[in-house]
Coordinates of C-alpha atoms in Angstrom, one line a residue:
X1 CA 174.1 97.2 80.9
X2 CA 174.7 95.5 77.5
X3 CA 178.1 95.7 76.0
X4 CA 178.3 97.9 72.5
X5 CA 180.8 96.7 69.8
X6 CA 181.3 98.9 66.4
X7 CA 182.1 97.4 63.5
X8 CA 184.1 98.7 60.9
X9 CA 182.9 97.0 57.4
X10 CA 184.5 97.8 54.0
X11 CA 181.6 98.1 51.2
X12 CA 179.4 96.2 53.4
X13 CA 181.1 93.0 53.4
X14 CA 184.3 91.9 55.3
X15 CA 182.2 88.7 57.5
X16 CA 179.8 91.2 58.7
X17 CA 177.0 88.8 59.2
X18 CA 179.5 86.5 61.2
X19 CA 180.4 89.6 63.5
X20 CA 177.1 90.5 64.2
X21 CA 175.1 87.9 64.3
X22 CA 177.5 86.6 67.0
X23 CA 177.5 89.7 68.8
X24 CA 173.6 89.3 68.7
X25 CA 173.8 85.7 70.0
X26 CA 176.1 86.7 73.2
X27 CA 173.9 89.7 74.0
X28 CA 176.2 92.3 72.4
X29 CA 175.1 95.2 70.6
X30 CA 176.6 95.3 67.4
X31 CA 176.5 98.6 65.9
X32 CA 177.8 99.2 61.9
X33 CA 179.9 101.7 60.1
X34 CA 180.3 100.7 56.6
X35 CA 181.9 102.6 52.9
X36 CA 179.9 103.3 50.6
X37 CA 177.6 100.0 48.7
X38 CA 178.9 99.3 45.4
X39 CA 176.3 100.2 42.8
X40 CA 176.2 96.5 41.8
X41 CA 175.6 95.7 45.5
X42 CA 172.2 97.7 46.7
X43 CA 170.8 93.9 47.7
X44 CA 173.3 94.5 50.8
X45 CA 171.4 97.5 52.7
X46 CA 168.2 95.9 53.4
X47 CA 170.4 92.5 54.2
X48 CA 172.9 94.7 56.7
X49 CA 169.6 96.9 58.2
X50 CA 168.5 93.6 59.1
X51 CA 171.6 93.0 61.6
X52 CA 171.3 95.8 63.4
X53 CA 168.9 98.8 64.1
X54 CA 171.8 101.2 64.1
X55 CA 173.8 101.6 61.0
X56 CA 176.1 104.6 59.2
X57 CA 177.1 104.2 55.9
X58 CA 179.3 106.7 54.4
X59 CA 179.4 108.4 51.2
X60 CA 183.1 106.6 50.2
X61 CA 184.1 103.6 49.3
X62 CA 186.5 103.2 51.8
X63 CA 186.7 104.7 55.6
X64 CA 189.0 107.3 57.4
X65 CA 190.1 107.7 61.0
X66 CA 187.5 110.7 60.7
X67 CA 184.8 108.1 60.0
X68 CA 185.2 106.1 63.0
X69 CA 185.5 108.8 65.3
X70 CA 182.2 111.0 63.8
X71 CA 180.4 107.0 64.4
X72 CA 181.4 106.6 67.7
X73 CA 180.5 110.6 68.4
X74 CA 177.1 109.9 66.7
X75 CA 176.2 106.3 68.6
X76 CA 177.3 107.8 72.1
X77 CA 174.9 110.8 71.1
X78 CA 172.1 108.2 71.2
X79 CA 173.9 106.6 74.2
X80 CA 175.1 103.5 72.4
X81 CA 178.7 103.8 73.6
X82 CA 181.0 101.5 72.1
X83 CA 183.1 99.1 74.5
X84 CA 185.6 97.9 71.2
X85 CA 186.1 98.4 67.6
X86 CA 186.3 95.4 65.4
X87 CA 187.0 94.8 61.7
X88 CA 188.3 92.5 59.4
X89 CA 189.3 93.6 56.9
X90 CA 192.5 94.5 56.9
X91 CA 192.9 98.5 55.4
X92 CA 190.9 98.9 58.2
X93 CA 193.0 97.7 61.3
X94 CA 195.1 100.7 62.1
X95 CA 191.6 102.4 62.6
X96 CA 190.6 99.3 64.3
X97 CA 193.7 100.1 66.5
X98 CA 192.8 103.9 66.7
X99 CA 189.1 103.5 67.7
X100 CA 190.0 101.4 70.8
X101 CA 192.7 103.1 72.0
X102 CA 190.1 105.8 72.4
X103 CA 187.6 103.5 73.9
X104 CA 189.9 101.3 76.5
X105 CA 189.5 98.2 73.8
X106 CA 191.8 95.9 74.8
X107 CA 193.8 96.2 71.6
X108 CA 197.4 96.8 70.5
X109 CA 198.6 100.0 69.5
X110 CA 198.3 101.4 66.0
X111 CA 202.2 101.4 65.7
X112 CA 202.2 98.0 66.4
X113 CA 200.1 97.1 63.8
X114 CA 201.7 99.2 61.3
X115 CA 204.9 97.7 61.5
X116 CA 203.5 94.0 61.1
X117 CA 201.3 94.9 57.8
X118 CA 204.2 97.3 56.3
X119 CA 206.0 94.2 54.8
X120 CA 209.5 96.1 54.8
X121 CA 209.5 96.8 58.2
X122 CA 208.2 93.8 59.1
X123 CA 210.8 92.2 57.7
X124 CA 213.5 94.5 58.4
X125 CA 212.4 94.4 61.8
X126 CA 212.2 90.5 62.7
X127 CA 215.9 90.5 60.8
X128 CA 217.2 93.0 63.9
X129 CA 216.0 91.0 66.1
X130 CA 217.6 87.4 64.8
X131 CA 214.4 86.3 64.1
X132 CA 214.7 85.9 59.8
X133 CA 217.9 85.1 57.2
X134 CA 215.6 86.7 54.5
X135 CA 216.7 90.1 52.9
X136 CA 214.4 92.5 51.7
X137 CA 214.4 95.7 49.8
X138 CA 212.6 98.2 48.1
X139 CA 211.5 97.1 44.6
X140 CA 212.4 99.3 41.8
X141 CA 214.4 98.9 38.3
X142 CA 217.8 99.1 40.3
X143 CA 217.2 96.2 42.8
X144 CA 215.3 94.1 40.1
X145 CA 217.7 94.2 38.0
X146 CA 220.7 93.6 40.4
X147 CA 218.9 90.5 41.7
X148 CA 217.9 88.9 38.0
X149 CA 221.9 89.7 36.9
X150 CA 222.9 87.8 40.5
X151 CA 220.6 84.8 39.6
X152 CA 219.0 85.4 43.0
X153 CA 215.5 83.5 43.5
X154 CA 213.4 86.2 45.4
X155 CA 209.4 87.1 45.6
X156 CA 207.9 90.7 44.8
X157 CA 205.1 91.8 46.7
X158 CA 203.2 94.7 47.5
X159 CA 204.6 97.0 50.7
X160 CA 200.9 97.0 52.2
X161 CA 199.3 94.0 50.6
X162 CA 196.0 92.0 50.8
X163 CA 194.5 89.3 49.1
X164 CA 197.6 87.8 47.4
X165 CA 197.6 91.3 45.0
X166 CA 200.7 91.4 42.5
X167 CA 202.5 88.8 45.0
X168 CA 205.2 86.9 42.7
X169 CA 208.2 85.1 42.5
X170 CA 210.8 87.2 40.9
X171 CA 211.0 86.9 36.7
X172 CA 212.0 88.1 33.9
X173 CA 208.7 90.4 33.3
X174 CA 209.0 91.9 37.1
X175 CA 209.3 95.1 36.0
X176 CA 206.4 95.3 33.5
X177 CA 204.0 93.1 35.9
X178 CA 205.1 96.0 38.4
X179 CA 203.6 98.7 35.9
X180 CA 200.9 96.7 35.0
X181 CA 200.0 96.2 38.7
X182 CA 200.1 99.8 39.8
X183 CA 197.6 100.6 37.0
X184 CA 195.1 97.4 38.1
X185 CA 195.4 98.8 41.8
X186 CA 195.1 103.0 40.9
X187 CA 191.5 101.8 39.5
X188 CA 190.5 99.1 41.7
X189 CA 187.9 100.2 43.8
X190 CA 187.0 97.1 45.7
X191 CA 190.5 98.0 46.9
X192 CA 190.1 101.4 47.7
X193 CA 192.0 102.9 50.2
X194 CA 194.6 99.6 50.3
X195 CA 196.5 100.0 46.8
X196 CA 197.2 103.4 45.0
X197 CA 198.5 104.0 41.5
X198 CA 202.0 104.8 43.1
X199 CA 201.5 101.5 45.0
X200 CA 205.6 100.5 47.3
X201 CA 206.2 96.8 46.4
X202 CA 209.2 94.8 47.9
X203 CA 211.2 92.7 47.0
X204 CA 212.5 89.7 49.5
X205 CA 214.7 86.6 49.3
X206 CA 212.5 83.5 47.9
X207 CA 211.5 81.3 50.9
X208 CA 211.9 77.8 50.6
X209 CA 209.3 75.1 51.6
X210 CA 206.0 73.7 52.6
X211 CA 203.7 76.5 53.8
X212 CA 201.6 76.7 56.7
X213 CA 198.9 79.0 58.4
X214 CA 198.7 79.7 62.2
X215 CA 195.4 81.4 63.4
X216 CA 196.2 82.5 67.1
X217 CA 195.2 84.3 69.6
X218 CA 197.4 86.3 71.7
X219 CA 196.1 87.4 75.0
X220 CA 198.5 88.9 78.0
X221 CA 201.6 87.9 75.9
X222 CA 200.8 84.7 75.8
X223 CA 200.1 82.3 72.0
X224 CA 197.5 80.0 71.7
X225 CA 197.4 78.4 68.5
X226 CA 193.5 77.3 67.8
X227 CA 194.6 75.9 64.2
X228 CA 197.3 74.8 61.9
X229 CA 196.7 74.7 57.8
X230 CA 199.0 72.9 55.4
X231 CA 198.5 74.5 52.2
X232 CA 198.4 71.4 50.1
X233 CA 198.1 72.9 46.7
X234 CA 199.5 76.7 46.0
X235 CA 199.7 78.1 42.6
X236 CA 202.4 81.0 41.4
X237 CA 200.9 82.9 38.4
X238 CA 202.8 85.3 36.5
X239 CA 201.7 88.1 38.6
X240 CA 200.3 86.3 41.4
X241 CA 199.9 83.5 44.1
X242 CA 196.8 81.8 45.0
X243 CA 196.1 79.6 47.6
X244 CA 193.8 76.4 46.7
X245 CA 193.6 74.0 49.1
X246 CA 194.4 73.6 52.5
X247 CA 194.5 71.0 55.2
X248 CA 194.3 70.8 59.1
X249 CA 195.8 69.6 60.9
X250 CA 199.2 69.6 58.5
X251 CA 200.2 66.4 57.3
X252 CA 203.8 66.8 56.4
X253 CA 205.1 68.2 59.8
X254 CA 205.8 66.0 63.1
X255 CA 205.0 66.8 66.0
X256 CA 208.6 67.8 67.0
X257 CA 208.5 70.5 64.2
X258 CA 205.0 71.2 64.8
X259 CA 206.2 72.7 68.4
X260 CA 209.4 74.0 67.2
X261 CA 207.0 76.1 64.5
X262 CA 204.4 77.6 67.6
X263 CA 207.2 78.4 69.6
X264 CA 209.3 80.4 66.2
X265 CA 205.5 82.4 65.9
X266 CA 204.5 83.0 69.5
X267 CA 208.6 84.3 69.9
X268 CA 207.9 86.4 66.7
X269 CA 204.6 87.8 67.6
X270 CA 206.2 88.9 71.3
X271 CA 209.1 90.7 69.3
X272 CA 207.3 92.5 67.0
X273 CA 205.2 93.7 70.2
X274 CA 202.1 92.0 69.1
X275 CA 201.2 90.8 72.5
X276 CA 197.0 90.6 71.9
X277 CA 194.4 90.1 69.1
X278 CA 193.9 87.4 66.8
X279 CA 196.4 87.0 64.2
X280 CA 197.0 84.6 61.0
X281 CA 200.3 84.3 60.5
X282 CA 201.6 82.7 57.3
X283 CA 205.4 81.0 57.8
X284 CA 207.7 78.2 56.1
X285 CA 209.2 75.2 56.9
X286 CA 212.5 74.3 55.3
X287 CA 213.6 70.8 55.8
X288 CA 216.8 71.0 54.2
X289 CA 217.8 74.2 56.5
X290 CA 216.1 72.5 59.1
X291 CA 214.3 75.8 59.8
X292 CA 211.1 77.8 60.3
X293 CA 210.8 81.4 58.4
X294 CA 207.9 83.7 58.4
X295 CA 206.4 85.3 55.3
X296 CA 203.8 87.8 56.9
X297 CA 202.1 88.5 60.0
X298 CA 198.4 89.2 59.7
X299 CA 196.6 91.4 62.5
X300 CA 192.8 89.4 61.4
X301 CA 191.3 86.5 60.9
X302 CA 192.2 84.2 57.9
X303 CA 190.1 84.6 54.9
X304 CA 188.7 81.7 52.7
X305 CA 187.2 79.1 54.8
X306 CA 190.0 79.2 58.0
X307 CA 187.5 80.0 60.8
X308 CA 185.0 77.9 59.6
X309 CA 187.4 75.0 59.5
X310 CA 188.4 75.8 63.3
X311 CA 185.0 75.9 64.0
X312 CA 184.4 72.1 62.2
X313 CA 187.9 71.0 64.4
X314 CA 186.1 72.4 67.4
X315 CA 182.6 72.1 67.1
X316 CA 181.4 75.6 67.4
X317 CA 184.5 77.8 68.1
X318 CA 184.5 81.5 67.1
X319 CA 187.4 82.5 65.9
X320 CA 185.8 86.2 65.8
X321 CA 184.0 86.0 68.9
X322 CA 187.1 84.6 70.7
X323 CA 188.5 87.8 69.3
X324 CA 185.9 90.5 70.3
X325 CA 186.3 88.7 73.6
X326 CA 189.7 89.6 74.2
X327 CA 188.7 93.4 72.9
X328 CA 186.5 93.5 76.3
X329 CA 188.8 92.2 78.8
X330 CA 189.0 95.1 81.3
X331 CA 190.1 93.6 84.5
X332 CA 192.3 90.8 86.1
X333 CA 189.6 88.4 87.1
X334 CA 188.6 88.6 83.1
X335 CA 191.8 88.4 81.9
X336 CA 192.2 85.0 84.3
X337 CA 189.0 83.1 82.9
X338 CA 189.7 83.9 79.4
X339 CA 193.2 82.8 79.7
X340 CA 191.9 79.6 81.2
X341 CA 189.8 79.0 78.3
X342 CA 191.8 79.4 75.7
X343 CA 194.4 77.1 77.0
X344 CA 191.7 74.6 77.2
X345 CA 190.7 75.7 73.3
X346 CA 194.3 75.2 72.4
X347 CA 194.4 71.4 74.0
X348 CA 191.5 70.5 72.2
X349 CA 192.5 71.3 69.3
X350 CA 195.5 69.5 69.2
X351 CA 193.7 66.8 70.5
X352 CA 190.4 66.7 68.3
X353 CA 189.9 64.1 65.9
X354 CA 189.0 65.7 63.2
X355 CA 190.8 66.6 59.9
X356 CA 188.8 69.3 57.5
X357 CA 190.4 70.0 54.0
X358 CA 188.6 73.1 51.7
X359 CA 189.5 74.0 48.3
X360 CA 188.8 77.7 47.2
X361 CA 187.8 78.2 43.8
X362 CA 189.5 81.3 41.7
X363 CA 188.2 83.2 38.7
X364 CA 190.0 83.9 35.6
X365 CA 190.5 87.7 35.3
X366 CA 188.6 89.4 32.9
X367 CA 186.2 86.4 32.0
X368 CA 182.1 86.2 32.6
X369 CA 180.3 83.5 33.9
X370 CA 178.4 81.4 32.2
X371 CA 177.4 78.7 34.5
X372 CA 178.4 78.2 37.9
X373 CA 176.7 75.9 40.7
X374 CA 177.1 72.7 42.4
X375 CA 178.4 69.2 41.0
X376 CA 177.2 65.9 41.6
X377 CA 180.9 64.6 42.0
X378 CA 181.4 65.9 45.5
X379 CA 179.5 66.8 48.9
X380 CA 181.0 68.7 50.8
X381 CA 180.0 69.9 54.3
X382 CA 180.5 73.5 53.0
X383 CA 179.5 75.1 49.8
X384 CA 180.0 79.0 49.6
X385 CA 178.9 80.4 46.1
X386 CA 180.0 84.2 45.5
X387 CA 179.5 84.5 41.9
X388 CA 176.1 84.7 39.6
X389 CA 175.8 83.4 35.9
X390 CA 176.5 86.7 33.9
X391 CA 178.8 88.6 36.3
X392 CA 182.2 89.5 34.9
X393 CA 185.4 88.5 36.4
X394 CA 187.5 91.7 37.7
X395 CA 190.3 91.9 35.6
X396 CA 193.2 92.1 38.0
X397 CA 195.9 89.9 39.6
X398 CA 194.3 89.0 42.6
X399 CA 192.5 86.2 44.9
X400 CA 189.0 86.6 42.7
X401 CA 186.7 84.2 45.0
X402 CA 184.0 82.5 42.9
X403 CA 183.2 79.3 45.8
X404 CA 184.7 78.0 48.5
X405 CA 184.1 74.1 49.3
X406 CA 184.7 72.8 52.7
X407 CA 184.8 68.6 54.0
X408 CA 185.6 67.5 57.3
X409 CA 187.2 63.7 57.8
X410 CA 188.6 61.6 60.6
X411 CA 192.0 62.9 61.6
X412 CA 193.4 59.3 60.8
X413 CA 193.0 59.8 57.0
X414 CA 196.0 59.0 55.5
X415 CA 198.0 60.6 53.1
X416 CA 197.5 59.1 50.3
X417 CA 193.8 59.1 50.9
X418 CA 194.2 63.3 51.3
X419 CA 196.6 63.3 47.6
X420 CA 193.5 61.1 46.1
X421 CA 190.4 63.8 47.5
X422 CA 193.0 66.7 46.3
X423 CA 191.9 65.9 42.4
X424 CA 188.1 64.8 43.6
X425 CA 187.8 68.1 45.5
X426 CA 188.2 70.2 42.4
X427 CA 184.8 68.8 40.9
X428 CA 182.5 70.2 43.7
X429 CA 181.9 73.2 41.5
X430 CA 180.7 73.5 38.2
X431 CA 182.4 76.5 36.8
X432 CA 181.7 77.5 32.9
X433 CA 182.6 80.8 31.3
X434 CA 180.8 82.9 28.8

């Protein structure tokens, strides 16, 4: 009998067609439940119809525990019985979490993920356990002030955040970027059921350092990393920080720190009882403290363009459908071969010989485009447009994706060469505004 997966999308987006069309391809039945369509959106129901025959869209813009159980009650009713729950985006994981613990996915608990995406007690938690020097607290006027009268260098962020909304380093405007925030994130509804007008912000020690992503896959308490990214170029906004280019494999760590850095996450993930899934975790390395620190644990995959760069370092890899895989392991002699695999995955991709840098392009807020398409200055091997001349920018403090540009290079490309594409990259697209 085919295998059923249900997944969870949030307005009819959240790399549904990736999901599905993959499920399609490895003789999975993939079966939807999205929130509502935006009203700006109504191309996306004939487009999602036409991955799957069996599709529930509800009358909300963002789903409840109550959704996912009435969609699996419905789909078994016309025996379509769901083996695993997937979803990527991440106000949806708890229910992710919830929907296979009813259905024997082979997931992690919903506690477990709620401590790694409440950034306090993530924190908090890792700090018990010897595992972080930073200090974090609740942000409010008292602790903001106490920390700007100390001099200390520290970074705000929301308690429960996603794409890089009102994340900050600490200044003298903290408290009014908080109010301003809150309001943004009370009306937001592409954000709806993430950020509320009451939205919990912390507020953390400033890390030090050169950042780096580690997309893994955890599988029987073991890490396998499938992909490292430098982030070569990241920009801190008044009320934000965005993320434009980034390069893997990283070409500021050796391969000494490199292990030290898989080790400090795999021995992170284990503690914080995240023993399966597929995780992008986000850390630091500090060469003057000699020292790895973690900024946030993500239960998903890595937005922008980090699967398909694993999938150019790999030729073909799924980061998804290496997740979903581990969702249906149900016995030992599954567990074994998957194991097996990934550690061959992992080899290869500290072995492959290819280097892929990608540059995401962000909107101003509040603006409307004028023009936007490709340039004759660069190819690269990816071109994702997600904007339309004449559609306004959202006004908020946020990762606002208008393209994303991807190139892949021989691994032996040196540094300098990478420094030079950095300021060639940002011609791919032709961005002009109203």
């Amino acid at each position: 009998m085919r295998k059923t997966v249900l997944i969870l999308s949030h307005q009819g987006y959240s790399f549904l067609e990736d999901i599905a069309v993959w499920c399609r391809e490895n003789d999975i039945i993939p079966v939807i439940l999205s929130s509502s369509i935006p009203q700006n959106s109504e191309e996306r129901i004939p487009a999602i119809l036409k991955l799957s025959e069996h599709v529930i869209v509800t009358s909300k813009p963002s789903l409840c525990l109550a959704d996912v159980r009435n969609a699996i009650e419905a789909f078994a009713a016309k025996n379509l019985n769901p083996r695993a729950v997937v979803s990527v985006w991440e106000g949806y994981r708890e229910l992710m979490a919830f929907g296979n613990a009813q259905l024997g996915g082979n997931d992690i608990p919903p506690g477990s993920i709620g401590g790694a995406i409440d950034k306090l007690s993530f924190r908090l938690g890792l700090k018990r356990k010897g595992l972080s020097g930073v200090n974090a607290v609740e942000a409010n006027e008292r602790t903001l002030d106490s920390w700007m009268d100390e001099g200390k260098p520290g970074f705000v962020k929301p308690r429960r955040g996603l794409g890089s909304y009102g994340t900050f380093k600490l200044n003298a405007k903290a408290k009014e970027n908080l109010r301003e925030l809150r309001r943004q994130m009370g009306k937001d509804i592409e954000y709806d059921g993430v950020f509320q007008e009451n939205q919990e912000f912390i507020l953390e020690d400033y890390i030090p350092g050169k950042e780096f992503s580690f997309e893994t896959i955890a599988l029987d308490g073991k890490a396998f990393f499938l992909g490292i990214h430098e982030k070569l170029d990241v920009e801190e906004t008044n009320s934000t920080t965005l993320e434009n280019l980034c390069v893997s494999p990283p070409v500021s760590l050796t391969k000494r720190n490199t292990d030290r850095g898989m080790r400090f996450v795999g021995e992170c993930l284990k503690a914080m009882g995240l023993d399966r899934g597929l995780f992008h975790v986000e850390a630091k390395w500090d060469p003057a403290m000699d020292r790895w620190e973690l900024i946030e644990i993500n239960p998903r995959v890595g937005g922008a363009l980090i699967k398909e760069s694993v999938n150019q370092r790999h030729r073909g890899i799924s980061l998804l459908g290496l997740w979903i895989e581990t969702l249906l392991v149900h016995d030992a002699s599954e567990m074994s071969i998957l194991l097996k695999k990934l550690e061959k995955l992992e080899m290869e991709s500290r072995n492959s010989e290819v280097r892929t840098l990608f540059r995401v392009f962000f909107g101003t807020p509040g603006k409307v485009i004028g023009k936007i398409g490709p340039s004759s200055h660069s190819k690269p091997d990816i071109l994702k447009i997600h904007f339309r001349p004449g559609q306004p920018i959202p006004h908020a403090e946020r990762e606002v994706f208008l393209g994303q540009a991807l190139w892949s290079f021989p691994r032996r490309l040196r540094k300098d060469e990478i420094q030079t594409f950095t300021e060639t990259s940002k011609k791919a697209l032709e961005i002009e505004y109203v």
